[in-house]
PDB file of C-alpha atoms in Angstrom:
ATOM      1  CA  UNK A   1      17.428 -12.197   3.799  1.00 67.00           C
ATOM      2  CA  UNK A   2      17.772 -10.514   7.187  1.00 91.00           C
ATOM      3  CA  UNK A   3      15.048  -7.748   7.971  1.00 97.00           C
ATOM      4  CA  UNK A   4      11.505  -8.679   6.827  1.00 98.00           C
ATOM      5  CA  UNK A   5       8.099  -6.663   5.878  1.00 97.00           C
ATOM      6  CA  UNK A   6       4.875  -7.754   5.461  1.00 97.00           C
ATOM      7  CA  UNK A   7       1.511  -6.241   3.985  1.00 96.00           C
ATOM      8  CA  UNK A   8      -1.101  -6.148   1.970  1.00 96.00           C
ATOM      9  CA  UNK A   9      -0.716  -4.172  -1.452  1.00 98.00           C
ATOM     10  CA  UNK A  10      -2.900  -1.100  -1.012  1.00 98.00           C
ATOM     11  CA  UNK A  11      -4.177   1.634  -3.460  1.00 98.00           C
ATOM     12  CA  UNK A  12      -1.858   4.735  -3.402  1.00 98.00           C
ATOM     13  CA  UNK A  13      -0.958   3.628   0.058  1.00 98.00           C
ATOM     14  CA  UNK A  14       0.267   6.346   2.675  1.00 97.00           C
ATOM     15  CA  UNK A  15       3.828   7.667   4.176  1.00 97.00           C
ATOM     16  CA  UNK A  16       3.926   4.953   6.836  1.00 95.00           C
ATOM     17  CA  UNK A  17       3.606   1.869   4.280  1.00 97.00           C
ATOM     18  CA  UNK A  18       6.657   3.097   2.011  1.00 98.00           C
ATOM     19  CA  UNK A  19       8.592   3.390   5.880  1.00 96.00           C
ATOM     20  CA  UNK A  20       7.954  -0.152   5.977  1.00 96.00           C
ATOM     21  CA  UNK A  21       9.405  -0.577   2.984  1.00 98.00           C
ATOM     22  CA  UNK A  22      12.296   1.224   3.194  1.00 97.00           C
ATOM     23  CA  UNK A  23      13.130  -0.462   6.294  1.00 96.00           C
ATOM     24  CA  UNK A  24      13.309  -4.126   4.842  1.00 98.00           C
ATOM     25  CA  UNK A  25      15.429  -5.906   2.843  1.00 98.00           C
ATOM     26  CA  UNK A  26      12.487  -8.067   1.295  1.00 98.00           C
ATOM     27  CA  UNK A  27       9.204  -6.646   1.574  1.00 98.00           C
ATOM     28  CA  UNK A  28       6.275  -9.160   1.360  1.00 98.00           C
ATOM     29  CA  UNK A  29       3.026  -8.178  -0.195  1.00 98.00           C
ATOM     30  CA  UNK A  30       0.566 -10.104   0.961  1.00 97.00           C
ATOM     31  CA  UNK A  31      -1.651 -10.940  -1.989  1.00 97.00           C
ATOM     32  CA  UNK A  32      -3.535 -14.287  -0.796  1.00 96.00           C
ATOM     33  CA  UNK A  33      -4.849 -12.699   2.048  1.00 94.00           C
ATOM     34  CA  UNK A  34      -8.312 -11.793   1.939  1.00 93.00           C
ATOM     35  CA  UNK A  35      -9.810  -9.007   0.553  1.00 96.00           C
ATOM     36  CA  UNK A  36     -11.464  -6.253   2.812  1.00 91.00           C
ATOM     37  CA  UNK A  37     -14.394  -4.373   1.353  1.00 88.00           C
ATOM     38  CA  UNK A  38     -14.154  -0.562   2.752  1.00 88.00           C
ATOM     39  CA  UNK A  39     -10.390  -1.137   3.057  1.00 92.00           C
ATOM     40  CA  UNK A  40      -7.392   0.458   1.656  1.00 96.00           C
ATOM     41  CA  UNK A  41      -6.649  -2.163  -1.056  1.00 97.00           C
ATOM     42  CA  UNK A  42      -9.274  -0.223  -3.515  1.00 98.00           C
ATOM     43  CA  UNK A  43      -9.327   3.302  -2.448  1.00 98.00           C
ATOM     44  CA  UNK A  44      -7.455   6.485  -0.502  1.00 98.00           C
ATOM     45  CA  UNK A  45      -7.546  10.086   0.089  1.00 98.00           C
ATOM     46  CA  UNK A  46      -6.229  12.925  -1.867  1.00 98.00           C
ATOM     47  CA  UNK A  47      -6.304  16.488  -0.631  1.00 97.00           C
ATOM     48  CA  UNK A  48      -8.376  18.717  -2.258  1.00 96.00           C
ATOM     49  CA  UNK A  49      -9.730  22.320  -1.696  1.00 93.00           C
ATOM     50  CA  UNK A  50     -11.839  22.031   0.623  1.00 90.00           C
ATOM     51  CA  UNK A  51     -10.609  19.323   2.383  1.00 94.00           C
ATOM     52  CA  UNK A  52      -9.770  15.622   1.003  1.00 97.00           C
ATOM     53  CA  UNK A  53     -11.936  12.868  -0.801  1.00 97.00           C
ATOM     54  CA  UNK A  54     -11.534   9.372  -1.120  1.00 98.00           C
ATOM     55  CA  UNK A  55     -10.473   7.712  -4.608  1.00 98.00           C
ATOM     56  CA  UNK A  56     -12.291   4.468  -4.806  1.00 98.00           C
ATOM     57  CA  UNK A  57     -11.851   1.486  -7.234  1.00 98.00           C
ATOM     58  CA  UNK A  58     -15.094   0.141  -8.368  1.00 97.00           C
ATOM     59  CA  UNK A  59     -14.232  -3.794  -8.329  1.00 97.00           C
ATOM     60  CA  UNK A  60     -16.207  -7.065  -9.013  1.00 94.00           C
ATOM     61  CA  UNK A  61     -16.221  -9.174  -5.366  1.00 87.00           C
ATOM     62  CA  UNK A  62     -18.363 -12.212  -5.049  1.00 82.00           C
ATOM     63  CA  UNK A  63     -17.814 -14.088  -1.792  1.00 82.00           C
ATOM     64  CA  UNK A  64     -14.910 -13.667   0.195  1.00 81.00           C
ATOM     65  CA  UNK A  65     -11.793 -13.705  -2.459  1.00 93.00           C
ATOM     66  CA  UNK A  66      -8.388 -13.669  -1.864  1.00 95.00           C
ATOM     67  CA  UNK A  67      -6.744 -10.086  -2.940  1.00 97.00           C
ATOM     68  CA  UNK A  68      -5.246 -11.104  -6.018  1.00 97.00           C
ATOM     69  CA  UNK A  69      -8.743 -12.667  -7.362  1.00 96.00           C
ATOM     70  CA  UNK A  70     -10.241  -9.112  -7.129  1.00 97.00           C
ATOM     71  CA  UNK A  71     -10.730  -8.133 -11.138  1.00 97.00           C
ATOM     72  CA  UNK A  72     -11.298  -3.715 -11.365  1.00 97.00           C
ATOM     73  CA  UNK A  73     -14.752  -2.991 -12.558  1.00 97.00           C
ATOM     74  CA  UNK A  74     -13.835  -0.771 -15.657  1.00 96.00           C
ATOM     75  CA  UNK A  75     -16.565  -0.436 -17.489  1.00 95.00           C
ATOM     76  CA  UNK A  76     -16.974   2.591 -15.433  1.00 94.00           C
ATOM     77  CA  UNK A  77     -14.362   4.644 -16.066  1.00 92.00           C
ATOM     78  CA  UNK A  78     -12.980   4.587 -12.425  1.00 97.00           C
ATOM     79  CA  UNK A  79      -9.103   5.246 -14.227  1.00 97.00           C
ATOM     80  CA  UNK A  80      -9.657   8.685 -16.094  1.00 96.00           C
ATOM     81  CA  UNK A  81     -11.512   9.979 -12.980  1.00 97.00           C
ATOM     82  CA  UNK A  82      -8.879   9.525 -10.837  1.00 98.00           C
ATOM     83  CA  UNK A  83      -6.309  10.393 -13.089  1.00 98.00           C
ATOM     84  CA  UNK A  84      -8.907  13.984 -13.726  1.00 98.00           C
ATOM     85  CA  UNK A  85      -8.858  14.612 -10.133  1.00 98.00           C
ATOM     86  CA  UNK A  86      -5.206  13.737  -8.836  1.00 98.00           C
ATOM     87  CA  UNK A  87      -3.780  16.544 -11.734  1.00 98.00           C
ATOM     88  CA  UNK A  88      -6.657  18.885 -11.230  1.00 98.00           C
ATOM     89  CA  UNK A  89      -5.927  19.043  -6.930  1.00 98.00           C
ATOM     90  CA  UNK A  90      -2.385  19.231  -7.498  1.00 98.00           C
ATOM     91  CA  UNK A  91      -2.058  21.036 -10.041  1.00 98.00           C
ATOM     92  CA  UNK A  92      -0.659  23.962  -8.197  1.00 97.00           C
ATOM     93  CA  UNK A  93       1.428  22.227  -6.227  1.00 97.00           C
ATOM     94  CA  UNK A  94       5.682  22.584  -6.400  1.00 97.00           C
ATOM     95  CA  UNK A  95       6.073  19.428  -7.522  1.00 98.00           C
ATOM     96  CA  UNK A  96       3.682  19.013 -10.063  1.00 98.00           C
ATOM     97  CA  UNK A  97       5.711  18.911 -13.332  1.00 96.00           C
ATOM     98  CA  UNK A  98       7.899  16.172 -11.543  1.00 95.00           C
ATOM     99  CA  UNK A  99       5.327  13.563 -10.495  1.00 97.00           C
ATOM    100  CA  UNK A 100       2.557  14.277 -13.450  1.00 97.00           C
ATOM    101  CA  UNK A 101       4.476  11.636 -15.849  1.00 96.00           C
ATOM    102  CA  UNK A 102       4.483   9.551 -13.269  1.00 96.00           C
ATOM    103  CA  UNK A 103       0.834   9.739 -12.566  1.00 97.00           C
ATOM    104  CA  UNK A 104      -0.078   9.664 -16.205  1.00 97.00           C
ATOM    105  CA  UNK A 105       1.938   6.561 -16.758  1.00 96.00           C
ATOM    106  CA  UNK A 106       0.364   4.092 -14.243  1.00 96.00           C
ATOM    107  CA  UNK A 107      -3.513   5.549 -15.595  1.00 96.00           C
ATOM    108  CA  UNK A 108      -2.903   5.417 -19.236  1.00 95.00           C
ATOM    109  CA  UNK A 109      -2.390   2.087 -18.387  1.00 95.00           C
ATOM    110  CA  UNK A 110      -5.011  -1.006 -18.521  1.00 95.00           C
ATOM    111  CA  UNK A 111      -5.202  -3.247 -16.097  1.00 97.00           C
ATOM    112  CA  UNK A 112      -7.171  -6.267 -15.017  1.00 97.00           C
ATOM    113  CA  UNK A 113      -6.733  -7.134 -11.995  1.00 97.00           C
ATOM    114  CA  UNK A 114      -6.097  -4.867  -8.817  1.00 98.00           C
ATOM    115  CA  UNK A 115      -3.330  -6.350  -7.663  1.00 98.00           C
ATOM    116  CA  UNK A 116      -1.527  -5.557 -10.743  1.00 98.00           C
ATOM    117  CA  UNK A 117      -2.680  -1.818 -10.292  1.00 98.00           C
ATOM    118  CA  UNK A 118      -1.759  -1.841  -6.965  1.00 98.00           C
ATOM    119  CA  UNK A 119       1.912  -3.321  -7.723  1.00 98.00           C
ATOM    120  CA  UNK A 120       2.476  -1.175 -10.586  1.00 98.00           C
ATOM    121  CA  UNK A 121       1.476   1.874  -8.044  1.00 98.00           C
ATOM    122  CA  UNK A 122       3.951   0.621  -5.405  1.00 98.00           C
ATOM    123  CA  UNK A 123       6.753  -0.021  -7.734  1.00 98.00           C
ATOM    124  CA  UNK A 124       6.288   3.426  -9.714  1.00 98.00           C
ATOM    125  CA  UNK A 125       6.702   5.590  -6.252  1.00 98.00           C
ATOM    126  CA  UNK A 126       9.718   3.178  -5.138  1.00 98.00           C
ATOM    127  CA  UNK A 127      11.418   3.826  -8.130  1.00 97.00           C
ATOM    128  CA  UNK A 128      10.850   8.016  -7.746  1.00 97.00           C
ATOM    129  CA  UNK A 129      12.092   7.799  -3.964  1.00 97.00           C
ATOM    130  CA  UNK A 130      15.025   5.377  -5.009  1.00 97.00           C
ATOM    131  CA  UNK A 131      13.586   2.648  -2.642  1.00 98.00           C
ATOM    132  CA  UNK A 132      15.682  -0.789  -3.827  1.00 97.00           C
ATOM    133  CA  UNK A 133      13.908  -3.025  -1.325  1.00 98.00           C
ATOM    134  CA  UNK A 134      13.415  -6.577  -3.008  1.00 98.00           C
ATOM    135  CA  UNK A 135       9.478  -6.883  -3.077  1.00 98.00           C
ATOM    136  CA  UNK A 136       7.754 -10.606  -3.639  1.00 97.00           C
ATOM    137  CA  UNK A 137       4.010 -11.944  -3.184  1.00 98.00           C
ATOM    138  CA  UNK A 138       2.996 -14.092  -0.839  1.00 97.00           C
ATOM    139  CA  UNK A 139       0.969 -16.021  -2.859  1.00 97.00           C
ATOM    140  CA  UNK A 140       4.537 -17.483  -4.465  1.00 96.00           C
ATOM    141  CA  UNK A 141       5.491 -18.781  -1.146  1.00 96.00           C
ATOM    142  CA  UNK A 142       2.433 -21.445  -0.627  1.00 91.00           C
ATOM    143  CA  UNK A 143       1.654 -21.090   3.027  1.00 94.00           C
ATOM    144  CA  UNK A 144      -1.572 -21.939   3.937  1.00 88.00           C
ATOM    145  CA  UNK A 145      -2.176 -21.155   7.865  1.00 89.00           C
ATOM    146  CA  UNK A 146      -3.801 -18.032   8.939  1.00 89.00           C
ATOM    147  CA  UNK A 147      -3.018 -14.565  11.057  1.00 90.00           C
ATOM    148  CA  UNK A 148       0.147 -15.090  12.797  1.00 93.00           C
ATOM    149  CA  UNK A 149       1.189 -18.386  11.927  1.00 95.00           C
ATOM    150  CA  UNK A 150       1.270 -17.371   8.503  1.00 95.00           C
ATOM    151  CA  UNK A 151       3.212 -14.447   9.295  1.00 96.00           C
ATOM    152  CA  UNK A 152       5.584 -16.284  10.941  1.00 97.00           C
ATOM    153  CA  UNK A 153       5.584 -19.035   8.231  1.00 97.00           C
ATOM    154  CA  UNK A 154       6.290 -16.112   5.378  1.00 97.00           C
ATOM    155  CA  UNK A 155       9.316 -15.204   7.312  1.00 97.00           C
ATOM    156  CA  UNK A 156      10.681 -19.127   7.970  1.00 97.00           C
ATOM    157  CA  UNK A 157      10.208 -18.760   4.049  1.00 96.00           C
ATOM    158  CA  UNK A 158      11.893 -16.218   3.197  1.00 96.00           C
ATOM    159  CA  UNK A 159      14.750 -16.807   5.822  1.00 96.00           C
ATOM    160  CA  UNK A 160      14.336 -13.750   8.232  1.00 97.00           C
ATOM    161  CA  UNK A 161      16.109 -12.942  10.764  1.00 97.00           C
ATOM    162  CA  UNK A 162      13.849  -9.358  11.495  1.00 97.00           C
ATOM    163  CA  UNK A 163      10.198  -8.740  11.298  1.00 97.00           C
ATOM    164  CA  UNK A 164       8.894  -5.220  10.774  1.00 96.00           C
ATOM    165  CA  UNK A 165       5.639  -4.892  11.684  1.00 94.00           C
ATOM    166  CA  UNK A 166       2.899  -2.146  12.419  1.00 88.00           C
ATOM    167  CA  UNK A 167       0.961  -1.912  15.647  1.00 83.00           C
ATOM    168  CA  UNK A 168      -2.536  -1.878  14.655  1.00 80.00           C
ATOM    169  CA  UNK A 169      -2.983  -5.541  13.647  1.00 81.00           C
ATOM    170  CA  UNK A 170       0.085  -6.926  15.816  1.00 81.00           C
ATOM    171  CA  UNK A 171      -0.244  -5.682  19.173  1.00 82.00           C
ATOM    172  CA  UNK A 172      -3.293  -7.767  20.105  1.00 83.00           C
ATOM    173  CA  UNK A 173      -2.748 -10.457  17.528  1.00 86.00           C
ATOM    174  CA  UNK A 174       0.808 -11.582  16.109  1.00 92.00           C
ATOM    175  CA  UNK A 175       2.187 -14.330  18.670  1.00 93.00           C
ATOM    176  CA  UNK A 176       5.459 -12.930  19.582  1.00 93.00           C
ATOM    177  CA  UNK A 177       6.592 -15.967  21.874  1.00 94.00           C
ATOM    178  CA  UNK A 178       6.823 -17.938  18.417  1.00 95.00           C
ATOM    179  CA  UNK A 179       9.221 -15.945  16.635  1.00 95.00           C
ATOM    180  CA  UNK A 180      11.272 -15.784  19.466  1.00 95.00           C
ATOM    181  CA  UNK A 181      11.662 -19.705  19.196  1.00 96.00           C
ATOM    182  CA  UNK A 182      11.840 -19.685  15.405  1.00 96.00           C
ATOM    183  CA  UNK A 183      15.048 -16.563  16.305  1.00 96.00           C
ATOM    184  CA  UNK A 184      12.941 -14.114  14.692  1.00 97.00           C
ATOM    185  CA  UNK A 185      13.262 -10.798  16.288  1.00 96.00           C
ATOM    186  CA  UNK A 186      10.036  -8.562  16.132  1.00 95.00           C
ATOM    187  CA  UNK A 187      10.439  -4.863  15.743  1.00 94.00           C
ATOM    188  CA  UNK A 188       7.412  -2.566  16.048  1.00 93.00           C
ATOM    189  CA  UNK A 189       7.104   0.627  13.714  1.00 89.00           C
ATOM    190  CA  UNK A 190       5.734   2.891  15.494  1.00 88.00           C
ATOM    191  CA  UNK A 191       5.619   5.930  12.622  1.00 91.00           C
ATOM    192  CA  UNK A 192       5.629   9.281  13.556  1.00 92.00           C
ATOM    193  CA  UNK A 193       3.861  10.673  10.632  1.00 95.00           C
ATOM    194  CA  UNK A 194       6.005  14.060   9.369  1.00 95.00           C
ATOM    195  CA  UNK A 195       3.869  17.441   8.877  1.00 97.00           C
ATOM    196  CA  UNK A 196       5.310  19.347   5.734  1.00 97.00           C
ATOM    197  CA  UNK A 197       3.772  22.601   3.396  1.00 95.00           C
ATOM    198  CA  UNK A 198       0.669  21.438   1.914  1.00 95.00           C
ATOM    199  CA  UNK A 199      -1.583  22.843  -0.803  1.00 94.00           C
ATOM    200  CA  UNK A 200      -5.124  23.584   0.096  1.00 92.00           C
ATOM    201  CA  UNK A 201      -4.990  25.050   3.790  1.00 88.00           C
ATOM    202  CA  UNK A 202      -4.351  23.705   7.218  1.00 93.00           C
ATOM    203  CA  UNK A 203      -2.076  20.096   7.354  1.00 96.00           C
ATOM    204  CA  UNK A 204      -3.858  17.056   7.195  1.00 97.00           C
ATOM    205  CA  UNK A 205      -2.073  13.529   7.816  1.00 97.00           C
ATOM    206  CA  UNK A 206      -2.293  10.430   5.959  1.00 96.00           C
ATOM    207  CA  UNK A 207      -2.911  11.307   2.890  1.00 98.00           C
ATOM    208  CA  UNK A 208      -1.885   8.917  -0.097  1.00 98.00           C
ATOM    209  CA  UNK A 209       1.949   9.006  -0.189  1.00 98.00           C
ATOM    210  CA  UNK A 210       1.400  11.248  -3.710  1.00 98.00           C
ATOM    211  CA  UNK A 211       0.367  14.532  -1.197  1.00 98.00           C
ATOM    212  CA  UNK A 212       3.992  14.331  -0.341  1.00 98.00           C
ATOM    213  CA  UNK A 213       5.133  13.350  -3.613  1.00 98.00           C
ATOM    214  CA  UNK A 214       3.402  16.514  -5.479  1.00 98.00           C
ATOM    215  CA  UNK A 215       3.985  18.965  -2.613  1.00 97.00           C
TER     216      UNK A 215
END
């Protein structure tokens, strides 16, 4: 594999994530890292009339576990409420009829553990925007060192030759002296996030990747 992306497998995740995606040839989700409470892993925003709201998974979290260890709290009914709001805020929207199946099929669904929500998500939209990236987990790759040395360890792995990664996280913390001895070239997406006709009034950026999808 040449060109490399990493991250962790978010909720409904937004434009710039799938950009990641689409520019790597194996795209790395990062399921052994640790879980973030208040992150994007469980929840994102929808528009809706008067503005947006957040969609949050209710999820059992004792201690500090690794993302794939998080289990979805669904004894309360988290999946139909979603589902209820995402058709009822986009239901006028001019893409509707084409991305309500796909909606419905990932929250008729039962699942146990978020990271198998969150995969099924990520798969599901890559499949409706023809996206034909090779995705793995991390977890299969057993590397055990933290922040950038395991970064740089997942792409040794997986035999990169490119990194993709975003700025928040890597400007002040990814070590990019090291993958220029391991050959590894580091590119930063910088995403320039695209304003198009939305439903509900006045544009509003970074939305879950579905705004675009429905509108």
């Amino acid at each position: 594999m040449t060109t490399v992306g990493i991250h962790q497998p978010e909720y409904l995740p937004w434009l710039g994530f799938f950009k990641k995606i689409m520019n790597s040839e194996l795209f790395v989700l990062l399921d052994d890292a640790q879980f973030r409470k208040k992150g994007w892993q469980n929840r994102n925003r929808i528009r809706i009339k008067n503005g947006t709201t957040l969609l949050s998974i209710p999820v059992h979290v004792h201690s500090y576990p690794k993302i794939n260890e998080v289990t979805i709290d669904n004894q309360k009914n988290w999946s139909s409420r979603h589902q209820k709001s995402i058709l009822f805020n986009y239901a006028n929207a001019p893409f509707f009829d084409e991305i309500k199946d796909v909606v419905e099929s990932i929250f008729n669904k039962n699942f146990e553990y978020l990271v198998e929500l969150n995969t099924e998500i990520i798969k599901s939209i890559m499949n409706v925007l023809d996206i034909k990236t090779k995705v793995c987990f991390s977890s299969e790759l057993n590397i055990l060192k933290k922040g950038s040395d395991r970064v740089l360890d997942i792409c040794k792995a997986v035999h990169a030759k490119n990194y993709i990664t975003g700025t928040f996280w890597a400007e002040s913390n990814l070590q990019i002296e090291e993958f220029q001895k391991a050959n590894i070239d580091v590119e930063f997406q910088k995403f320039q996030h695209p304003t198009y006709n939305q439903i509900h009034g006045k544009f509003v950026p970074e939305m879950s990747i579905i705004d675009l999808l429905f509108n």
